[in-house]
Coordinates of N, CA and C in Angstrom, one line a residue:
M1 N -36.7 -7.1 0.9 CA -36.7 -6.2 2.1 C -35.3 -5.7 2.3
T2 N -35.2 -4.4 2.5 CA -33.9 -3.8 2.7 C -33.8 -3.2 4.2
I3 N -32.6 -2.8 4.6 CA -32.5 -2.2 5.9 C -33.3 -0.9 6.0
D4 N -33.4 -0.2 4.9 CA -34.2 1.0 4.9 C -35.7 0.7 5.1
D5 N -36.1 -0.4 4.5 CA -37.5 -0.9 4.7 C -37.7 -1.2 6.2
I6 N -36.8 -1.8 6.8 CA -36.9 -2.2 8.2 C -36.9 -0.9 9.1
H7 N -36.0 0.0 8.8 CA -35.9 1.2 9.6 C -37.3 2.0 9.5
A8 N -37.8 2.1 8.3 CA -39.1 2.8 8.1 C -40.2 2.1 8.8
W9 N -40.3 0.8 8.7 CA -41.3 0.0 9.4 C -41.2 0.2 10.9
C10 N -40.0 0.1 11.4 CA -39.8 0.3 12.9 C -40.2 1.7 13.3
R11 N -39.8 2.7 12.6 CA -40.2 4.1 13.0 C -41.7 4.2 12.9
A12 N -42.4 3.6 11.9 CA -43.8 3.7 11.8 C -44.6 3.0 12.9
H13 N -44.0 2.0 13.5 CA -44.6 1.2 14.5 C -44.0 1.3 15.9
R14 N -43.1 2.3 16.0 CA -42.4 2.6 17.3 C -41.8 1.3 17.8
A15 N -41.1 0.6 17.0 CA -40.5 -0.7 17.3 C -39.0 -0.6 17.2
T16 N -38.4 -1.6 17.7 CA -36.9 -1.8 17.5 C -36.7 -3.3 17.2
A17 N -35.9 -3.5 16.2 CA -35.6 -4.9 15.7 C -34.1 -5.1 15.9
R18 N -33.8 -6.2 16.6 CA -32.4 -6.6 16.7 C -32.2 -7.8 15.8
G19 N -31.2 -7.7 14.9 CA -30.9 -8.8 14.0 C -29.7 -9.5 14.6
F20 N -29.8 -10.8 14.5 CA -28.7 -11.7 15.0 C -28.0 -12.4 13.9
V21 N -26.7 -12.1 13.7 CA -25.9 -12.8 12.7 C -24.9 -13.7 13.5
R22 N -24.3 -14.6 12.8 CA -23.3 -15.5 13.5 C -22.3 -14.7 14.3
G23 N -22.3 -14.8 15.7 CA -21.3 -14.2 16.5 C -21.6 -12.8 17.0
R24 N -22.6 -12.2 16.5 CA -22.9 -10.8 16.9 C -24.3 -10.4 16.6
E25 N -24.7 -9.2 16.9 CA -26.0 -8.7 16.7 C -26.0 -7.2 16.3
F26 N -27.0 -6.7 15.7 CA -27.1 -5.3 15.4 C -28.6 -4.8 15.6
T27 N -28.8 -3.5 15.8 CA -30.1 -3.0 16.0 C -30.6 -2.2 14.8
A28 N -31.8 -2.5 14.4 CA -32.4 -1.8 13.3 C -33.5 -0.9 13.8
G29 N -33.9 0.1 13.2 CA -34.9 1.0 13.6 C -34.4 2.3 14.2
G30 N -33.1 2.4 14.3 CA -32.5 3.7 14.7 C -32.2 4.5 13.5
D31 N -31.2 5.4 13.7 CA -30.8 6.3 12.6 C -29.7 5.7 11.7
K32 N -28.9 4.8 12.3 CA -27.7 4.3 11.6 C -28.0 2.9 11.0
A33 N -27.6 2.7 9.8 CA -27.8 1.4 9.2 C -26.6 0.5 9.5
P34 N -26.8 -0.8 9.8 CA -25.7 -1.7 10.1 C -25.0 -2.1 8.8
A35 N -23.8 -2.6 9.0 CA -23.0 -3.0 7.8 C -23.4 -4.4 7.4
E36 N -24.0 -5.2 8.3 CA -24.4 -6.5 8.0 C -25.3 -6.7 6.8
S37 N -25.2 -7.7 6.1 CA -26.2 -8.0 5.0 C -27.4 -8.7 5.6
L38 N -28.6 -8.3 5.2 CA -29.8 -8.9 5.7 C -29.8 -10.4 5.4
K39 N -29.2 -10.9 4.4 CA -29.2 -12.3 4.1 C -28.4 -13.1 5.1
D40 N -27.6 -12.5 5.9 CA -26.8 -13.1 7.0 C -27.6 -13.2 8.3
V41 N -28.7 -12.6 8.4 CA -29.5 -12.5 9.7 C -30.1 -13.9 9.9
L42 N -29.8 -14.5 11.1 CA -30.3 -15.8 11.5 C -31.7 -15.7 12.1
H43 N -31.9 -14.6 12.9 CA -33.3 -14.4 13.4 C -33.3 -13.0 14.0
W44 N -34.5 -12.5 14.4 CA -34.7 -11.2 14.9 C -35.3 -11.2 16.3
E45 N -35.1 -10.1 17.0 CA -35.8 -9.9 18.3 C -36.5 -8.6 18.1
L46 N -37.9 -8.6 18.1 CA -38.7 -7.4 17.8 C -39.2 -6.9 19.1
A47 N -39.0 -5.6 19.4 CA -39.5 -5.0 20.6 C -40.7 -4.1 20.2
L48 N -41.9 -4.5 20.7 CA -43.1 -3.7 20.4 C -43.8 -3.4 21.8
D49 N -44.1 -2.1 22.0 CA -44.8 -1.7 23.2 C -44.1 -2.3 24.5
G50 N -42.8 -2.4 24.6 CA -42.1 -2.9 25.7 C -42.0 -4.4 25.8
V51 N -42.6 -5.1 24.9 CA -42.5 -6.6 24.9 C -41.6 -7.0 23.8
K52 N -40.7 -8.0 24.1 CA -39.7 -8.5 23.1 C -40.2 -9.8 22.6
Y53 N -40.2 -10.0 21.3 CA -40.6 -11.2 20.6 C -39.5 -11.8 19.8
P54 N -39.2 -13.1 20.0 CA -38.3 -13.7 19.0 C -39.0 -13.8 17.7
T55 N -38.4 -13.4 16.6 CA -39.0 -13.3 15.3 C -38.2 -13.9 14.2
S56 N -38.8 -14.8 13.4 CA -38.1 -15.4 12.3 C -37.9 -14.4 11.2
T57 N -36.9 -14.7 10.4 CA -36.7 -13.8 9.2 C -37.9 -13.7 8.3
S58 N -38.6 -14.9 8.2 CA -39.8 -14.8 7.3 C -40.9 -14.0 7.9
D59 N -41.1 -14.1 9.2 CA -42.1 -13.2 9.9 C -41.8 -11.8 9.8
M60 N -40.5 -11.5 9.9 CA -40.0 -10.1 9.8 C -40.3 -9.5 8.4
E61 N -40.1 -10.4 7.4 CA -40.3 -10.0 6.0 C -41.8 -9.7 5.8
R62 N -42.7 -10.6 6.4 CA -44.1 -10.5 6.2 C -44.6 -9.2 7.0
L63 N -44.1 -8.9 8.1 CA -44.5 -7.7 8.8 C -44.1 -6.4 8.0
V64 N -42.9 -6.4 7.6 CA -42.4 -5.2 6.8 C -43.2 -5.0 5.5
A65 N -43.5 -6.2 4.9 CA -44.3 -6.1 3.6 C -45.8 -5.8 3.8
G66 N -46.2 -5.8 5.1 CA -47.6 -5.6 5.3 C -48.5 -6.8 5.1
K67 N -47.9 -8.0 5.0 CA -48.7 -9.2 4.8 C -49.1 -9.8 6.2
L68 N -48.5 -9.3 7.2 CA -48.8 -9.7 8.6 C -48.9 -8.4 9.4
S69 N -50.1 -8.2 10.1 CA -50.2 -7.0 10.9 C -49.5 -7.2 12.3
V70 N -49.2 -6.1 12.9 CA -48.6 -6.2 14.2 C -49.6 -7.0 15.2
E71 N -50.9 -6.7 15.1 CA -51.8 -7.3 15.9 C -51.9 -8.8 15.7
Q72 N -51.9 -9.3 14.4 CA -51.9 -10.7 14.1 C -50.6 -11.3 14.6
F73 N -49.5 -10.7 14.5 CA -48.2 -11.2 15.0 C -48.2 -11.4 16.5
A74 N -48.7 -10.3 17.2 CA -48.7 -10.4 18.7 C -49.6 -11.5 19.1
Q75 N -50.8 -11.6 18.5 CA -51.7 -12.7 18.8 C -51.1 -14.1 18.6
A76 N -50.5 -14.3 17.5 CA -49.8 -15.6 17.2 C -48.7 -15.9 18.2
M77 N -47.9 -14.9 18.6 CA -46.9 -15.1 19.5 C -47.4 -15.4 20.9
S78 N -48.5 -14.7 21.3 CA -49.2 -15.0 22.5 C -49.7 -16.4 22.6
R79 N -50.3 -16.9 21.5 CA -50.8 -18.2 21.5 C -49.7 -19.2 21.6
S80 N -48.6 -19.0 20.9 CA -47.5 -20.0 20.9 C -46.8 -19.9 22.3
A81 N -46.8 -18.8 23.0 CA -46.2 -18.7 24.3 C -47.0 -19.5 25.3
R82 N -48.4 -19.4 25.2 CA -49.3 -20.2 26.1 C -49.1 -21.7 25.8
R83 N -49.0 -22.1 24.6 CA -48.9 -23.5 24.3 C -47.6 -24.1 24.8
G84 N -46.5 -23.3 24.8 CA -45.2 -23.7 25.2 C -45.2 -23.8 26.8
G85 N -46.0 -23.1 27.5 CA -46.1 -23.2 28.9 C -47.0 -24.2 29.4
E86 N -47.8 -24.9 28.6 CA -48.8 -25.9 29.1 C -48.1 -27.2 29.2

């Protein structure tokens, strides 16, 4: 997965992904590529349809590769949010 892959995926899904590296963050999905290496990303925050989801690097890779659909991801996140609140 490259930053160009993430930009393309974000544009296609009208999403924004914020990558968090030690001590700072950057936004992917816009026009400008960050200088950070993707291997340094600790986790992501994915904004889809106005909802922000904490996203692991492995889930981000699965989303971008098409191995996990946005619908499957949102369902899984919704279930885990409900479990955490019970």
